[in-house]
PDB file of C-alpha atoms in Angstrom:
ATOM      1  CA  UNK A   1      -8.734  13.671   7.005  1.00 59.00           C
ATOM      2  CA  UNK A   2      -8.513  14.059  10.449  1.00 78.00           C
ATOM      3  CA  UNK A   3      -7.806  11.355  12.763  1.00 87.00           C
ATOM      4  CA  UNK A   4      -8.848  10.119  16.252  1.00 91.00           C
ATOM      5  CA  UNK A   5      -6.448   8.265  18.670  1.00 95.00           C
ATOM      6  CA  UNK A   6      -8.479   6.877  21.971  1.00 96.00           C
ATOM      7  CA  UNK A   7      -6.286   4.309  24.426  1.00 97.00           C
ATOM      8  CA  UNK A   8      -6.105   3.725  28.279  1.00 96.00           C
ATOM      9  CA  UNK A   9      -3.891   2.134  29.966  1.00 96.00           C
ATOM     10  CA  UNK A  10      -5.173  -0.127  32.790  1.00 96.00           C
ATOM     11  CA  UNK A  11      -4.431  -3.357  34.733  1.00 95.00           C
ATOM     12  CA  UNK A  12      -5.933  -6.636  34.027  1.00 96.00           C
ATOM     13  CA  UNK A  13      -6.129 -10.014  35.731  1.00 96.00           C
ATOM     14  CA  UNK A  14      -5.463 -13.821  34.037  1.00 95.00           C
ATOM     15  CA  UNK A  15      -7.243 -15.978  35.495  1.00 96.00           C
ATOM     16  CA  UNK A  16      -5.298 -18.806  36.199  1.00 94.00           C
ATOM     17  CA  UNK A  17      -7.884 -20.612  38.672  1.00 92.00           C
ATOM     18  CA  UNK A  18     -10.922 -19.832  40.915  1.00 88.00           C
ATOM     19  CA  UNK A  19      -8.564 -19.098  43.174  1.00 90.00           C
ATOM     20  CA  UNK A  20      -5.622 -17.052  41.441  1.00 94.00           C
ATOM     21  CA  UNK A  21      -4.125 -14.471  38.951  1.00 94.00           C
ATOM     22  CA  UNK A  22      -2.059 -12.282  38.212  1.00 95.00           C
ATOM     23  CA  UNK A  23      -1.443  -8.555  36.976  1.00 95.00           C
ATOM     24  CA  UNK A  24      -0.981  -7.849  33.244  1.00 95.00           C
ATOM     25  CA  UNK A  25      -0.612  -4.362  32.186  1.00 95.00           C
ATOM     26  CA  UNK A  26      -2.711  -3.929  28.839  1.00 96.00           C
ATOM     27  CA  UNK A  27      -3.907  -0.931  26.793  1.00 97.00           C
ATOM     28  CA  UNK A  28      -7.148  -0.491  25.264  1.00 97.00           C
ATOM     29  CA  UNK A  29      -6.907   1.316  21.569  1.00 97.00           C
ATOM     30  CA  UNK A  30      -9.176   3.054  19.279  1.00 97.00           C
ATOM     31  CA  UNK A  31      -8.390   4.560  15.588  1.00 95.00           C
ATOM     32  CA  UNK A  32     -11.161   6.452  13.980  1.00 93.00           C
ATOM     33  CA  UNK A  33      -9.478   5.151  10.810  1.00 91.00           C
ATOM     34  CA  UNK A  34     -10.266   1.558  11.440  1.00 92.00           C
ATOM     35  CA  UNK A  35     -14.148   2.270  13.234  1.00 94.00           C
ATOM     36  CA  UNK A  36     -14.857  -0.965  13.637  1.00 94.00           C
ATOM     37  CA  UNK A  37     -11.960  -2.370  15.290  1.00 95.00           C
ATOM     38  CA  UNK A  38     -10.643  -2.351  18.741  1.00 97.00           C
ATOM     39  CA  UNK A  39      -7.600  -2.946  19.685  1.00 97.00           C
ATOM     40  CA  UNK A  40      -5.842  -4.621  23.238  1.00 96.00           C
ATOM     41  CA  UNK A  41      -1.995  -4.896  23.431  1.00 95.00           C
ATOM     42  CA  UNK A  42      -1.014  -6.876  26.650  1.00 92.00           C
ATOM     43  CA  UNK A  43       2.227  -7.220  28.666  1.00 88.00           C
ATOM     44  CA  UNK A  44       2.659  -4.185  27.292  1.00 78.00           C
ATOM     45  CA  UNK A  45       5.722  -3.562  29.663  1.00 82.00           C
ATOM     46  CA  UNK A  46       7.656  -7.035  28.315  1.00 84.00           C
ATOM     47  CA  UNK A  47       9.783  -7.447  24.973  1.00 88.00           C
ATOM     48  CA  UNK A  48       7.106  -9.094  23.436  1.00 88.00           C
ATOM     49  CA  UNK A  49       3.635  -7.779  24.003  1.00 90.00           C
ATOM     50  CA  UNK A  50       0.356  -9.639  22.378  1.00 91.00           C
ATOM     51  CA  UNK A  51      -1.817  -7.464  20.559  1.00 93.00           C
ATOM     52  CA  UNK A  52      -5.312  -8.618  19.897  1.00 94.00           C
ATOM     53  CA  UNK A  53      -7.904  -7.094  17.856  1.00 95.00           C
ATOM     54  CA  UNK A  54     -11.786  -7.276  17.462  1.00 96.00           C
ATOM     55  CA  UNK A  55     -14.964  -5.807  17.063  1.00 95.00           C
ATOM     56  CA  UNK A  56     -15.627  -2.556  19.168  1.00 95.00           C
ATOM     57  CA  UNK A  57     -19.255  -3.719  19.088  1.00 95.00           C
ATOM     58  CA  UNK A  58     -18.631  -7.101  20.677  1.00 96.00           C
ATOM     59  CA  UNK A  59     -16.750  -5.525  23.464  1.00 96.00           C
ATOM     60  CA  UNK A  60     -19.927  -2.382  24.041  1.00 96.00           C
ATOM     61  CA  UNK A  61     -22.290  -5.372  24.453  1.00 97.00           C
ATOM     62  CA  UNK A  62     -20.257  -7.782  26.373  1.00 97.00           C
ATOM     63  CA  UNK A  63     -20.421  -4.925  28.911  1.00 97.00           C
ATOM     64  CA  UNK A  64     -23.812  -5.582  29.760  1.00 97.00           C
ATOM     65  CA  UNK A  65     -24.631  -9.437  28.535  1.00 97.00           C
ATOM     66  CA  UNK A  66     -22.637 -12.009  27.012  1.00 98.00           C
ATOM     67  CA  UNK A  67     -21.198 -11.192  23.644  1.00 97.00           C
ATOM     68  CA  UNK A  68     -19.483 -13.214  21.145  1.00 95.00           C
ATOM     69  CA  UNK A  69     -18.227 -16.851  20.160  1.00 89.00           C
ATOM     70  CA  UNK A  70     -15.470 -18.718  19.035  1.00 89.00           C
ATOM     71  CA  UNK A  71     -11.916 -17.120  19.253  1.00 95.00           C
ATOM     72  CA  UNK A  72     -13.410 -13.918  21.220  1.00 96.00           C
ATOM     73  CA  UNK A  73     -15.850 -14.097  24.300  1.00 98.00           C
ATOM     74  CA  UNK A  74     -17.112 -10.852  26.502  1.00 98.00           C
ATOM     75  CA  UNK A  75     -19.527 -11.095  29.280  1.00 98.00           C
ATOM     76  CA  UNK A  76     -20.048  -9.066  32.821  1.00 98.00           C
ATOM     77  CA  UNK A  77     -19.551 -10.280  36.258  1.00 97.00           C
ATOM     78  CA  UNK A  78     -19.247  -9.512  39.662  1.00 95.00           C
ATOM     79  CA  UNK A  79     -15.595 -10.594  41.595  1.00 89.00           C
ATOM     80  CA  UNK A  80     -15.318  -9.655  44.983  1.00 87.00           C
ATOM     81  CA  UNK A  81     -18.322  -7.543  45.154  1.00 91.00           C
ATOM     82  CA  UNK A  82     -16.540  -5.764  42.168  1.00 94.00           C
ATOM     83  CA  UNK A  83     -18.501  -4.922  38.270  1.00 97.00           C
ATOM     84  CA  UNK A  84     -16.062  -6.596  35.941  1.00 97.00           C
ATOM     85  CA  UNK A  85     -16.112  -7.510  31.936  1.00 98.00           C
ATOM     86  CA  UNK A  86     -14.287 -10.896  31.567  1.00 97.00           C
ATOM     87  CA  UNK A  87     -12.620 -11.464  28.108  1.00 97.00           C
ATOM     88  CA  UNK A  88     -12.070 -14.984  27.218  1.00 97.00           C
ATOM     89  CA  UNK A  89      -9.531 -15.389  24.479  1.00 96.00           C
ATOM     90  CA  UNK A  90      -8.781 -18.589  22.015  1.00 95.00           C
ATOM     91  CA  UNK A  91      -5.997 -18.850  19.923  1.00 92.00           C
ATOM     92  CA  UNK A  92      -3.749 -21.765  18.566  1.00 91.00           C
ATOM     93  CA  UNK A  93      -1.296 -20.641  21.128  1.00 86.00           C
ATOM     94  CA  UNK A  94      -3.415 -20.856  23.800  1.00 89.00           C
ATOM     95  CA  UNK A  95      -6.711 -19.693  25.753  1.00 93.00           C
ATOM     96  CA  UNK A  96      -6.556 -16.632  28.118  1.00 94.00           C
ATOM     97  CA  UNK A  97      -9.177 -15.661  30.569  1.00 96.00           C
ATOM     98  CA  UNK A  98      -8.645 -11.853  31.355  1.00 97.00           C
ATOM     99  CA  UNK A  99     -10.565  -9.864  33.950  1.00 97.00           C
ATOM    100  CA  UNK A 100     -11.046  -5.977  33.187  1.00 97.00           C
ATOM    101  CA  UNK A 101     -12.941  -3.574  35.713  1.00 97.00           C
ATOM    102  CA  UNK A 102     -16.083  -2.467  33.876  1.00 97.00           C
ATOM    103  CA  UNK A 103     -15.887   1.074  34.871  1.00 97.00           C
ATOM    104  CA  UNK A 104     -12.424   1.693  32.805  1.00 97.00           C
ATOM    105  CA  UNK A 105     -13.749  -0.346  30.290  1.00 97.00           C
ATOM    106  CA  UNK A 106     -17.097   1.430  29.558  1.00 97.00           C
ATOM    107  CA  UNK A 107     -15.187   5.256  30.307  1.00 97.00           C
ATOM    108  CA  UNK A 108     -12.957   4.305  27.430  1.00 98.00           C
ATOM    109  CA  UNK A 109     -15.434   2.837  25.058  1.00 97.00           C
ATOM    110  CA  UNK A 110     -18.054   6.142  25.883  1.00 97.00           C
ATOM    111  CA  UNK A 111     -14.706   7.651  24.826  1.00 97.00           C
ATOM    112  CA  UNK A 112     -14.775   6.158  21.220  1.00 96.00           C
ATOM    113  CA  UNK A 113     -18.326   6.406  21.075  1.00 95.00           C
ATOM    114  CA  UNK A 114     -18.118  10.222  21.051  1.00 94.00           C
ATOM    115  CA  UNK A 115     -15.266  10.131  18.987  1.00 92.00           C
ATOM    116  CA  UNK A 116     -17.398   7.568  16.217  1.00 91.00           C
ATOM    117  CA  UNK A 117     -20.800   7.817  16.989  1.00 89.00           C
ATOM    118  CA  UNK A 118     -22.398   4.484  16.573  1.00 88.00           C
ATOM    119  CA  UNK A 119     -23.717   3.420  12.358  1.00 79.00           C
ATOM    120  CA  UNK A 120     -21.231   6.442  11.495  1.00 77.00           C
ATOM    121  CA  UNK A 121     -18.457   4.201  11.217  1.00 80.00           C
ATOM    122  CA  UNK A 122     -18.884   3.224   7.454  1.00 76.00           C
ATOM    123  CA  UNK A 123     -18.379   7.034   6.541  1.00 72.00           C
ATOM    124  CA  UNK A 124     -15.372   7.212   8.315  1.00 66.00           C
ATOM    125  CA  UNK A 125     -13.758   4.461   5.319  1.00 66.00           C
ATOM    126  CA  UNK A 126     -14.183   7.119   2.968  1.00 62.00           C
ATOM    127  CA  UNK A 127     -15.299   4.352   0.854  1.00 56.00           C
ATOM    128  CA  UNK A 128     -17.567   6.320  -0.796  1.00 57.00           C
ATOM    129  CA  UNK A 129     -14.948   8.639  -1.882  1.00 61.00           C
ATOM    130  CA  UNK A 130     -12.799   5.742  -3.309  1.00 59.00           C
ATOM    131  CA  UNK A 131     -15.612   4.561  -5.194  1.00 58.00           C
ATOM    132  CA  UNK A 132     -16.510   7.753  -6.775  1.00 64.00           C
ATOM    133  CA  UNK A 133     -12.625   8.310  -7.464  1.00 67.00           C
ATOM    134  CA  UNK A 134     -12.797   4.812  -9.141  1.00 69.00           C
ATOM    135  CA  UNK A 135     -15.568   5.796 -11.287  1.00 74.00           C
ATOM    136  CA  UNK A 136     -14.439   8.871 -12.233  1.00 77.00           C
ATOM    137  CA  UNK A 137     -11.690   7.259 -14.335  1.00 71.00           C
TER     138      UNK A 137
END
């Protein structure tokens, strides 16, 4: 089966305080052979990038309304008159609040949804084929 990879590099903003943020180079990555997940790498130009993986549906919903709980939360807002998506990430190593441009995230998500439309993810996993092979033995 052919697998599709949809990537986008963009600059996020790490929010340090209401008055201060710093740029963070990032890469959004989606693979059709892992159809339920999105992969985000931060500090991609450094020797030790940080990787997060979470549900594509969480990010899709988070572009329109608050989504997620626990380690990953995503919600839309305005910053200096621009539409942005905020991502709050929590781990034992610390917390981060990141701001991403809505238009860039939405355009990338649309490409992932064309590659694997919602509701068709399960067929990409090949579970039925694997079960057929297992039961045929």
